[in-house]
Tab-separated table of C-alpha atoms and ligand atoms in Angstrom:
chain	number	residue	atom	x	y	z
R	1	MET	CA	-13.719	-1.451	9.834
R	2	LYS	CA	-15.238	-0.008	13.023
R	3	PHE	CA	-16.581	3.185	11.406
R	4	PRO	CA	-17.203	2.377	7.730
R	5	ILE	CA	-19.264	5.555	7.268
R	6	LYS	CA	-17.276	8.779	7.523
R	7	LEU	CA	-18.009	12.472	7.105
R	8	ASN	CA	-16.834	13.957	3.820
R	9	ARG	CA	-14.425	16.712	4.920
R	10	LEU	CA	-15.304	18.863	1.905
R	11	TYR	CA	-18.834	19.306	3.215
R	12	TRP	CA	-18.680	19.257	7.002
R	13	GLY	CA	-16.998	21.936	9.106
R	14	LYS	CA	-13.677	21.462	10.910
R	15	VAL	CA	-15.326	21.094	14.334
R	16	LEU	CA	-17.435	18.090	13.331
R	17	THR	CA	-14.711	16.419	11.301
R	18	HIS	CA	-12.388	16.639	14.296
R	19	ILE	CA	-14.921	14.934	16.549
R	20	PHE	CA	-16.319	12.297	14.185
R	21	PRO	CA	-14.509	9.931	11.785
R	22	SER	CA	-14.015	11.866	8.558
R	23	SER	CA	-12.278	11.454	5.243
R	24	VAL	CA	-10.723	13.340	2.354
R	25	ASP	CA	-12.995	13.276	-0.713
R	26	PRO	CA	-11.327	10.817	-3.154
R	27	ARG	CA	-13.508	11.992	-6.071
R	28	VAL	CA	-10.745	14.440	-7.011
R	29	LEU	CA	-9.119	11.376	-8.604
R	30	CYS	CA	-11.909	11.316	-11.178
R	31	SER	CA	-11.162	14.828	-12.447
R	32	GLY	CA	-7.897	13.796	-14.122
R	33	LYS	CA	-6.394	17.197	-13.301
R	34	ILE	CA	-4.831	16.764	-9.913
R	35	ASP	CA	-1.538	17.674	-8.290
R	36	ALA	CA	0.777	15.035	-6.800
R	37	VAL	CA	0.004	15.856	-3.140
R	38	SER	CA	-3.802	15.779	-3.551
R	39	PHE	CA	-3.440	12.566	-5.589
R	40	THR	CA	-1.618	10.821	-2.726
R	41	SER	CA	-4.050	11.999	-0.095
R	42	ALA	CA	-7.012	10.790	-2.208
R	43	VAL	CA	-5.407	7.406	-2.980
R	44	SER	CA	-4.599	6.976	0.723
R	45	VAL	CA	-8.346	6.853	1.439
R	46	LEU	CA	-8.834	3.705	-0.652
R	47	LYS	CA	-9.006	0.306	0.982
R	48	PHE	CA	-8.768	-2.985	-0.904
R	49	GLY	CA	-9.628	-6.027	1.196
R	50	THR	CA	-7.744	-5.665	4.457
R	51	THR	CA	-5.191	-3.113	3.275
R	52	LEU	CA	-5.365	0.637	2.989
R	53	LYS	CA	-3.394	2.399	0.266
R	54	THR	CA	-2.106	4.921	2.799
R	55	THR	CA	1.230	6.355	1.819
R	56	ASN	CA	3.208	9.567	1.872
R	57	LYS	CA	6.458	11.179	0.903
R	58	LYS	CA	9.322	11.277	3.417
R	59	ARG	CA	7.805	8.276	5.196
R	60	PHE	CA	11.000	6.387	5.974
R	61	THR	CA	13.894	8.777	5.486
R	62	GLN	CA	16.265	7.157	8.023
R	63	THR	CA	15.793	3.769	6.374
R	64	ILE	CA	16.522	5.246	2.953
R	65	GLN	CA	19.722	6.771	4.315
R	66	GLU	CA	20.814	3.312	5.497
R	67	LEU	CA	19.864	1.783	2.133
R	68	ALA	CA	21.950	4.396	0.318
R	69	ASN	CA	24.988	3.278	2.371
R	70	LEU	CA	24.651	-0.438	1.559
R	71	LYS	CA	27.326	-1.960	-0.654
R	72	PHE	CA	26.192	-4.193	-3.515
R	73	GLN	CA	28.292	-6.065	-6.059
R	74	GLY	CA	27.023	-3.861	-8.876
R	75	LEU	CA	24.170	-1.394	-9.149
R	76	PRO	CA	21.230	-3.195	-7.499
R	77	VAL	CA	17.995	-4.417	-9.022
R	78	VAL	CA	15.223	-3.293	-6.659
R	79	LEU	CA	11.752	-4.737	-6.076
R	80	ASP	CA	9.393	-2.415	-4.205
R	81	VAL	CA	6.358	-4.388	-2.990
R	82	GLY	CA	2.982	-2.823	-2.123
R	83	ALA	CA	4.170	0.618	-3.212
R	84	SER	CA	0.673	2.169	-3.395
R	85	ASP	CA	0.800	5.292	-5.606
R	86	GLY	CA	4.610	5.343	-5.330
R	87	SER	CA	4.999	8.490	-3.201
R	88	ALA	CA	7.196	6.832	-0.588
R	89	SER	CA	9.085	5.066	-3.390
R	90	ILE	CA	9.962	8.349	-5.107
R	91	ASP	CA	12.280	9.073	-2.161
R	92	VAL	CA	13.956	5.667	-2.561
R	93	ILE	CA	14.316	6.181	-6.321
R	94	ARG	CA	15.873	9.609	-5.830
R	95	ASN	CA	18.273	8.572	-3.064
R	96	ILE	CA	19.747	5.240	-4.045
R	97	GLU	CA	21.566	4.230	-7.185
R	98	PHE	CA	20.111	1.243	-9.031
R	99	ASN	CA	20.222	-0.628	-12.266
R	100	LYS	CA	16.485	-1.381	-12.362
R	101	TYR	CA	13.583	-0.473	-10.059
R	102	TYR	CA	10.384	-2.536	-10.145
R	103	LEU	CA	7.655	-0.540	-8.456
R	104	THR	CA	4.798	-2.941	-7.769
R	105	ASP	CA	1.406	-3.177	-6.128
R	106	LEU	CA	-1.544	-5.550	-6.334
R	107	ASN	CA	-4.070	-2.737	-6.730
R	108	ILE	CA	-2.889	-0.480	-9.498
R	109	GLU	CA	-6.214	0.611	-10.927
R	110	ILE	CA	-9.733	1.367	-9.845
R	111	PHE	CA	-13.009	1.928	-11.702
R	112	TYR	CA	-15.817	4.330	-10.963
R	113	ASN	CA	-19.383	4.989	-11.866
R	114	ILE	CA	-21.566	7.993	-10.987
R	115	SER	CA	-25.179	7.206	-10.179
R	116	GLY	CA	-27.922	9.028	-8.248
R	117	GLY	CA	-25.601	11.738	-6.887
R	118	ALA	CA	-22.988	9.285	-5.580
R	119	THR	CA	-19.725	7.992	-7.011
R	120	TYR	CA	-19.108	4.248	-6.648
R	121	PHE	CA	-15.540	2.916	-6.763
R	122	TYR	CA	-14.851	-0.702	-7.784
R	123	ASP	CA	-11.777	-2.884	-7.825
R	124	GLU	CA	-10.753	-4.582	-11.073
R	125	LYS	CA	-12.987	-7.571	-10.290
R	126	GLY	CA	-16.022	-5.274	-10.085
R	127	VAL	CA	-16.296	-5.420	-6.285
R	128	ASN	CA	-17.570	-2.122	-4.896
R	129	ILE	CA	-15.177	-0.838	-2.282
R	130	LEU	CA	-16.319	2.721	-1.691
R	131	MET	CA	-19.275	5.048	-2.188
R	132	VAL	CA	-18.760	8.811	-1.988
R	133	SER	CA	-21.412	11.506	-1.891
R	134	ASP	CA	-21.088	15.190	-1.040
R	135	LYS	CA	-21.703	14.373	2.636
R	136	TRP	CA	-20.438	10.810	3.139
R	137	VAL	CA	-17.575	8.458	2.417
R	138	VAL	CA	-18.813	4.885	2.824
R	139	TYR	CA	-16.541	1.818	2.894
R	140	PHE	CA	-18.177	-1.484	2.023
R	141	ASP	CA	-16.233	-3.197	4.747
R	142	ALA	CA	-18.624	-4.516	7.353
R	143	ASP	CA	-15.927	-6.485	9.236
R	144	GLY	CA	-15.909	-5.172	12.797
R	145	ALA	CA	-18.425	-2.394	11.994
R	146	ILE	CA	-20.300	-1.274	15.096
R	147	PHE	CA	-24.051	-0.663	15.383
R	148	PRO	CA	-25.738	1.174	13.627
R	149	PHE	CA	-23.081	1.318	10.861
R	150	ASN	CA	-23.397	-2.416	10.158
R	151	LYS	CA	-27.175	-2.090	9.616
R	152	ILE	CA	-26.934	1.074	7.484
R	153	LEU	CA	-24.222	-0.546	5.399
R	154	ASN	CA	-26.482	-3.512	4.624
R	155	LEU	CA	-29.226	-1.153	3.454
R	156	ILE	CA	-26.858	0.821	1.197
R	157	LYS	CA	-25.320	-2.377	-0.197
R	158	ARG	CA	-28.687	-3.452	-1.638
R	159	ARG	CA	-28.722	-0.350	-3.845
R	160	ILE	CA	-25.183	-0.474	-5.251
R	161	PRO	CA	-25.220	-0.277	-9.060
R	162	LYS	CA	-23.255	-3.091	-10.720
R	163	LEU	CA	-19.995	-2.315	-12.502
R	164	VAL	CA	-20.880	-2.333	-16.196
R	165	GLY	CA	-18.796	-1.837	-19.320
R	166	GLY	CA	-17.857	1.755	-20.037
R	167	ASN	CA	-17.007	2.657	-16.456
R	168	LYS	CA	-14.070	4.972	-16.116
R	169	LYS	CA	-10.677	3.702	-15.027
R	170	ILE	CA	-8.155	5.506	-12.809
R	171	VAL	CA	-4.523	4.390	-12.686
R	172	LEU	CA	-3.454	4.712	-9.061
R	173	ILE	CA	0.111	5.786	-9.745
R	174	ASN	CA	1.158	9.255	-8.685
R	175	PRO	CA	1.721	11.664	-11.613
R	176	GLU	CA	5.151	12.556	-10.171
R	177	LEU	CA	6.137	8.885	-10.253
R	178	GLN	CA	4.666	8.346	-13.729
R	179	ALA	CA	7.063	11.020	-14.956
R	180	LEU	CA	9.994	8.924	-13.661
R	181	VAL	CA	9.068	5.784	-15.639
R	182	SER	CA	11.933	4.835	-17.945
R	183	SER	CA	13.910	1.786	-19.036
R	184	LYS	CA	15.209	1.721	-15.421
R	185	VAL	CA	11.924	2.284	-13.564
R	186	ALA	CA	9.053	-0.092	-14.332
R	187	ILE	CA	5.583	-0.176	-12.787
R	188	CYS	CA	3.944	-3.587	-12.588
R	189	LYS	CA	1.135	-5.361	-10.896
R	190	TYR	CA	2.470	-7.957	-8.478
R	191	ASN	CA	0.665	-9.999	-5.847
R	192	MET	CA	3.175	-10.832	-3.121
R	193	PHE	CA	1.240	-14.033	-2.355
R	194	GLU	CA	2.592	-15.356	-5.639
R	195	ALA	CA	6.127	-16.099	-6.795
R	196	TRP	CA	8.070	-13.189	-8.339
R	197	ASN	CA	8.676	-14.310	-11.897
R	198	HIS	CA	10.945	-11.564	-13.225
R	199	GLU	CA	14.715	-11.429	-12.717
R	200	LYS	CA	16.157	-12.019	-9.209
R	201	VAL	CA	16.761	-8.837	-7.259
R	202	ASP	CA	19.389	-7.377	-4.905
R	203	LEU	CA	17.029	-5.372	-2.719
R	204	ILE	CA	13.382	-5.739	-1.743
R	205	VAL	CA	11.562	-2.809	-0.151
R	206	ALA	CA	8.420	-3.801	1.772
R	207	GLY	CA	7.044	-0.606	3.309
R	208	ASN	CA	3.984	-0.798	5.555
R	209	ILE	CA	2.628	-3.925	3.978
R	210	LEU	CA	3.878	-6.874	6.076
R	211	ASN	CA	1.691	-5.700	8.893
R	212	GLN	CA	0.110	-8.017	11.458
R	213	CYS	CA	-3.028	-5.840	11.387
R	214	TYR	CA	-3.414	-6.695	7.705
R	215	PHE	CA	-2.273	-10.315	7.589
R	216	SER	CA	-1.926	-13.374	9.838
R	217	ASP	CA	1.565	-14.656	10.723
R	218	PHE	CA	0.903	-17.632	8.446
R	219	GLU	CA	0.162	-15.292	5.523
R	220	ILE	CA	3.203	-13.125	6.283
R	221	LEU	CA	5.438	-16.226	6.319
R	222	ASN	CA	4.050	-17.235	2.920
R	223	VAL	CA	4.818	-13.790	1.530
R	224	LEU	CA	8.320	-13.855	3.032
R	225	LYS	CA	8.957	-17.198	1.342
R	226	ASN	CA	8.050	-15.675	-2.051
R	227	LEU	CA	10.089	-12.535	-1.470
R	228	ILE	CA	13.180	-14.263	-0.148
R	229	SER	CA	13.089	-16.641	-3.146
R	230	ALA	CA	13.266	-13.524	-5.344
R	231	LEU	CA	16.566	-12.434	-3.757
R	232	LYS	CA	20.004	-13.028	-5.213
R	233	GLU	CA	22.706	-14.411	-2.911
R	234	ASN	CA	23.704	-11.557	-0.511
R	235	GLY	CA	20.463	-9.747	-1.405
R	236	ARG	CA	18.674	-7.590	1.157
R	237	ILE	CA	15.080	-7.180	2.218
R	238	VAL	CA	14.029	-4.124	4.176
R	239	ILE	CA	10.766	-4.206	6.108
R	240	VAL	CA	9.404	-0.864	7.273
R	241	ASP	CA	6.572	-0.062	9.691
R	242	ASN	CA	5.295	3.486	10.241
R	243	ARG	CA	2.864	2.960	13.110
R	244	PRO	CA	3.073	5.821	13.744
R	245	HIS	CA	6.847	6.342	13.663
R	246	GLU	CA	9.420	4.892	11.313
R	247	LYS	CA	10.835	1.514	12.425
R	248	SER	CA	12.570	-0.880	10.114
R	249	SER	CA	14.929	-3.831	9.779
R	250	ILE	CA	17.311	-4.623	6.953
R	251	PHE	CA	17.968	-8.351	6.481
R	252	LYS	CA	20.641	-10.019	4.364
R	253	PHE	CA	20.192	-13.363	2.613
R	254	VAL	CA	23.394	-15.389	2.879
R	255	LYS	CA	23.702	-19.092	1.993
R	256	GLY	CA	20.007	-19.806	2.506
R	257	VAL	CA	19.857	-17.988	5.835
R	258	VAL	CA	18.393	-14.572	6.532
R	259	LYS	CA	20.414	-12.484	8.984
R	260	LEU	CA	19.661	-9.146	10.564
R	261	GLU	CA	21.989	-6.507	9.150
R	262	LYS	CA	20.612	-3.267	10.550
R	263	ARG	CA	17.806	-2.274	12.905
R	264	ILE	CA	16.390	1.254	12.766
R	265	ASN	CA	14.413	2.681	15.724
R	266	GLY	CA	13.810	-0.755	17.268
R	267	GLY	CA	13.122	-2.643	14.036
R	268	THR	CA	10.013	-4.042	12.372
R	269	ASP	CA	7.386	-5.785	14.504
R	270	ILE	CA	7.824	-8.952	12.453
R	271	GLU	CA	11.594	-9.298	12.954
R	272	SER	CA	11.176	-12.537	14.900
R	273	LEU	CA	9.038	-14.067	12.125
R	274	VAL	CA	11.840	-13.456	9.647
R	275	LEU	CA	14.657	-14.648	11.917
R	276	ASN	CA	12.961	-17.645	13.549
R	277	ASN	CA	12.871	-19.520	10.278
R	278	ASP	CA	16.152	-21.456	10.126
R	279	THR	CA	16.264	-21.789	6.394
R	280	TRP	CA	14.357	-20.049	3.645
R	281	GLU	CA	15.527	-22.325	0.837
Z	301	LIG	C1	-0.211	0.872	3.363
Z	301	LIG	S1	0.202	0.776	1.651
Z	301	LIG	C2	1.964	0.976	1.738
Z	301	LIG	C3	2.480	1.929	0.695
Z	301	LIG	C4	3.988	2.221	0.715
Z	301	LIG	N1	4.782	1.024	0.603
Z	301	LIG	C5	4.373	3.008	1.946
Z	301	LIG	O1	5.090	2.464	2.802
Z	301	LIG	O2	3.958	4.161	2.061
Z	301	LIG	C6	0.017	-0.972	1.349
Z	301	LIG	C7	-0.090	-1.312	-0.146
Z	301	LIG	O3	0.001	-2.736	-0.295
Z	301	LIG	C8	-0.828	-3.117	-1.384
Z	301	LIG	N2	-1.155	-4.546	-1.283
Z	301	LIG	C9	-2.123	-5.146	-0.555
Z	301	LIG	N3	-2.105	-6.468	-0.724
Z	301	LIG	C10	-1.087	-6.733	-1.591
Z	301	LIG	C11	-0.580	-7.918	-2.170
Z	301	LIG	N4	-1.114	-9.114	-1.891
Z	301	LIG	N5	0.477	-7.826	-3.007
Z	301	LIG	C12	1.023	-6.618	-3.288
Z	301	LIG	N6	0.571	-5.448	-2.786
Z	301	LIG	C13	-0.476	-5.514	-1.945
Z	301	LIG	C14	-2.028	-2.194	-1.251
Z	301	LIG	O4	-2.717	-2.069	-2.497
Z	301	LIG	C15	-1.384	-0.894	-0.793
Z	301	LIG	O5	-1.119	-0.058	-1.887
């Protein structure tokens, strides 16, 4: 990350936060009492490894319209991969009919610890990913950091308190989505680099996750292999990019071959990766 140290927008005035890299204060997540919109904007600040949890409602409305028009043999089973806090997924859930909706993400919870006036956020393995104070939001992501951020980061890193038992946990699922959980909507942790070991699905939604800024082509192909193996015959996978505008492609899996069914606003950037593989079986 080029600028791993950002101004905390709660403290600094609008002029400075427009000029310099700045961030929403994600500590609102720790309060427990938070509305759905503030929850999403706080979760969107978090970064795990190479991927941000950025999401939003009404992110891919045209794609959802196309999905609502697709014909399936019965009501589809849906797998939503890398759904973040589920805000974008709420629109899918509300606009398409389904038999079962698996809303999944690799990073579903985070831990925090308050020490010396700063709040430290850790992933489930205890790796510190973020430090937030009244003035600063600091990412512990030195990859590509420019001088002097790289040096300052090294100094701060030496003082990070370790994650110890008793730290508080935050579930990174939007309260609005949590209210929709039922026998038809399940939330589960799923790493797309591994095989999907639940039932086969009719539709996979991969929104803003199969991104060449996050992963190499080799990694994306590995993920595609796992996802396509999770599809039933005639199943669909939709890949959406919002960078910055909505573009997506809907693919259909027929007799071991993936075919393009619909392209929206020019299609996903990785269309050729999906189509250049002759057989996915
Ligand atoms: C940019 S967000 C996309 C959120 C949502 N799909 C949307 O379009 O608004 C990417 C999400 O992918 C998740 N993610 C990263 N690596 C993953 C992996 N290996 N398996 C599953 N999810 C992953 C991140 O935790 C993050 O929540």
